[in-house]
GROMACS .gro file of C-alpha atoms in nm:
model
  114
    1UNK     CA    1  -1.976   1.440   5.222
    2UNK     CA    2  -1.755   1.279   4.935
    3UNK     CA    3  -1.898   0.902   5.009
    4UNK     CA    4  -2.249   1.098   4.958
    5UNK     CA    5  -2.186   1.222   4.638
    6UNK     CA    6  -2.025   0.947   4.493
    7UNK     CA    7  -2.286   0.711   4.605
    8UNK     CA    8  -2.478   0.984   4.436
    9UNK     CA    9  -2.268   0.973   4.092
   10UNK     CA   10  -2.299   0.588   4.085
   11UNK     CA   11  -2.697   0.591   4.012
   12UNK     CA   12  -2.613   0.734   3.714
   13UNK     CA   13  -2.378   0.469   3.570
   14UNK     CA   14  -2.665   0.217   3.486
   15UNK     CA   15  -2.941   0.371   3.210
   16UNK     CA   16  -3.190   0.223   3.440
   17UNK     CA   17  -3.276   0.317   3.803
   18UNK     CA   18  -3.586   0.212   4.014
   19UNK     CA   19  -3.682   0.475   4.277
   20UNK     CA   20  -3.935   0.511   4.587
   21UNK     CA   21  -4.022   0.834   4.658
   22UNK     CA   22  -4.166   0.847   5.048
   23UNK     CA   23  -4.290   1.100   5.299
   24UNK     CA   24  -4.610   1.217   5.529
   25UNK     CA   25  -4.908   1.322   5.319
   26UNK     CA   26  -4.912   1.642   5.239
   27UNK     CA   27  -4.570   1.671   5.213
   28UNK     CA   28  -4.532   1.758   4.842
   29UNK     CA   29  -4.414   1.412   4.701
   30UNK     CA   30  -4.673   1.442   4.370
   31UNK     CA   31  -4.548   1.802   4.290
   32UNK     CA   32  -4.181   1.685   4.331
   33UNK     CA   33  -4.257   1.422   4.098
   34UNK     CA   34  -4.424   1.594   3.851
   35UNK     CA   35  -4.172   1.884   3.888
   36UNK     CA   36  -3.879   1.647   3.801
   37UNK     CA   37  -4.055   1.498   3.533
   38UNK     CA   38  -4.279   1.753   3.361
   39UNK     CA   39  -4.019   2.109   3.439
   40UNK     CA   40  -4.322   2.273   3.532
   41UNK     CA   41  -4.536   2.286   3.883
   42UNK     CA   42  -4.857   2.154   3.849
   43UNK     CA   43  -5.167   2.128   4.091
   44UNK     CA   44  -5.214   1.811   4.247
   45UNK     CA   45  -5.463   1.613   4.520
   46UNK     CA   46  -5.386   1.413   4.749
   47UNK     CA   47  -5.223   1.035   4.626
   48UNK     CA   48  -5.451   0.745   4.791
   49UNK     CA   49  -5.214   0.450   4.647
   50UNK     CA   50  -4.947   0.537   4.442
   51UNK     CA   51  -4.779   0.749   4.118
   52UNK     CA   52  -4.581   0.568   3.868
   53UNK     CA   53  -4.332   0.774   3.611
   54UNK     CA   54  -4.056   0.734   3.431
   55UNK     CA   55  -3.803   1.030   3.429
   56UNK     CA   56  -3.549   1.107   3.227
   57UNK     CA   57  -3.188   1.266   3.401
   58UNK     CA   58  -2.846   1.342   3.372
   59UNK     CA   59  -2.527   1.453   3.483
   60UNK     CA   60  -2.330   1.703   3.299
   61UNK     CA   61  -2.267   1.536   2.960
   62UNK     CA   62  -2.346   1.158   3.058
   63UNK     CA   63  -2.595   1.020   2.802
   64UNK     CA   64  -2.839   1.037   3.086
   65UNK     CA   65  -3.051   0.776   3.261
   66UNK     CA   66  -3.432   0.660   3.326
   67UNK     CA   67  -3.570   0.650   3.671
   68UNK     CA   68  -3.886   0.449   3.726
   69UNK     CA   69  -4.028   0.685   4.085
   70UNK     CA   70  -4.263   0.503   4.255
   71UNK     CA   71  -4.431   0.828   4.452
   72UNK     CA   72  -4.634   0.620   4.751
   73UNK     CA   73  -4.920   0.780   4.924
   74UNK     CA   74  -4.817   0.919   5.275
   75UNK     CA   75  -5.175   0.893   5.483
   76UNK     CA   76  -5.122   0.716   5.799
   77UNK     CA   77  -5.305   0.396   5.718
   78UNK     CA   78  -5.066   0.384   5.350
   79UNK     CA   79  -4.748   0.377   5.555
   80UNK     CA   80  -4.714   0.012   5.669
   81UNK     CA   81  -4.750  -0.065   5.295
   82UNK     CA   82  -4.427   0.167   5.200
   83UNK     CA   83  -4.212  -0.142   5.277
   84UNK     CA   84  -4.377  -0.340   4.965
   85UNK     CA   85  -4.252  -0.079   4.708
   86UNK     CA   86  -3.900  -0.172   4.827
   87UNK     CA   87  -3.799  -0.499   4.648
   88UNK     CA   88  -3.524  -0.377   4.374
   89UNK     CA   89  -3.477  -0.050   4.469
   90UNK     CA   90  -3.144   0.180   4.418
   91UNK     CA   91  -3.281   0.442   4.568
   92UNK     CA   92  -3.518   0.606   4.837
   93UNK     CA   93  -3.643   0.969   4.767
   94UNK     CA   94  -3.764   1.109   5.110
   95UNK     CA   95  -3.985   1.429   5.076
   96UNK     CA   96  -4.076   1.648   5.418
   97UNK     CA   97  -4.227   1.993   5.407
   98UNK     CA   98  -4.007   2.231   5.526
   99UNK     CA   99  -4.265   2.493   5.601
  100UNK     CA  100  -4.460   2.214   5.856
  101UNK     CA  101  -4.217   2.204   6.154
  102UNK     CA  102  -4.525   2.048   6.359
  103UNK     CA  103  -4.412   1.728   6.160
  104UNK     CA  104  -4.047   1.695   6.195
  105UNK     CA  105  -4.060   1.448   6.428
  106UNK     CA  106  -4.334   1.260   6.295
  107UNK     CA  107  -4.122   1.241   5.912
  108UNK     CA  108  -3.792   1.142   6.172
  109UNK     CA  109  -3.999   0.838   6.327
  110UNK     CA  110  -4.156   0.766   5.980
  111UNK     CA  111  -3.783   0.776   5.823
  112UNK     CA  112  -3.591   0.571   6.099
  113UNK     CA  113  -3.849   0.302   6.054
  114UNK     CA  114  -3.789   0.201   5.686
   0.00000   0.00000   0.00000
């Protein structure tokens, strides 16, 4: 658990991260997004293509740092693209809806092949 968090801690040393943000559709990747960057829940539709925000984040009293999240479209025939949005990425955001246990496995497969 330590090597987690401070792989966690070190993507806020830069003031600049890149970030892909990945999951099944209708898994709540948009809302996450907008949540993070917006503080506030908004209704969304379904992404066909992609999201593209900058957020702003910190830890405690760091000076903070911008994330560029890439939020990718989840649909089935979207997925064999994901791998495109990967060139300079720190980081991989995975999103699965805890409430659709039909889909665990599919998210698992989906996960272990990026």
């Amino acid at each position: 658990m330590g090597g987690q968090q401070s792989t966690f801690s070190q993507l806020f040393t830069s003031t600049y991260r890149h970030i892909v943000m990945l999951g099944l559709d209708c898994a709540g990747k948009t809302t996450v997004l907008y949540r993070m960057k917006l503080e506030q829940y908004m209704n969304t539709v379904p992404t066909i293509g992609f999201n593209c925000e900058k957020v702003k984040g910190h830890i405690g009293k760091s000076k903070g740092v911008s994330f560029t999240i890439w939020d990718i479209g989840g649909q089935d025939k979207l997925r064999p693209l994901w791998n495109t949005y990967m060139h300079h990425t720190e980081g991989i955001i995975f999103v699965v809806d805890s409430c659709d246990c039909e889909r665990f496995e599919e998210a698992k497969i989906e996960l272990s092949a990026e």
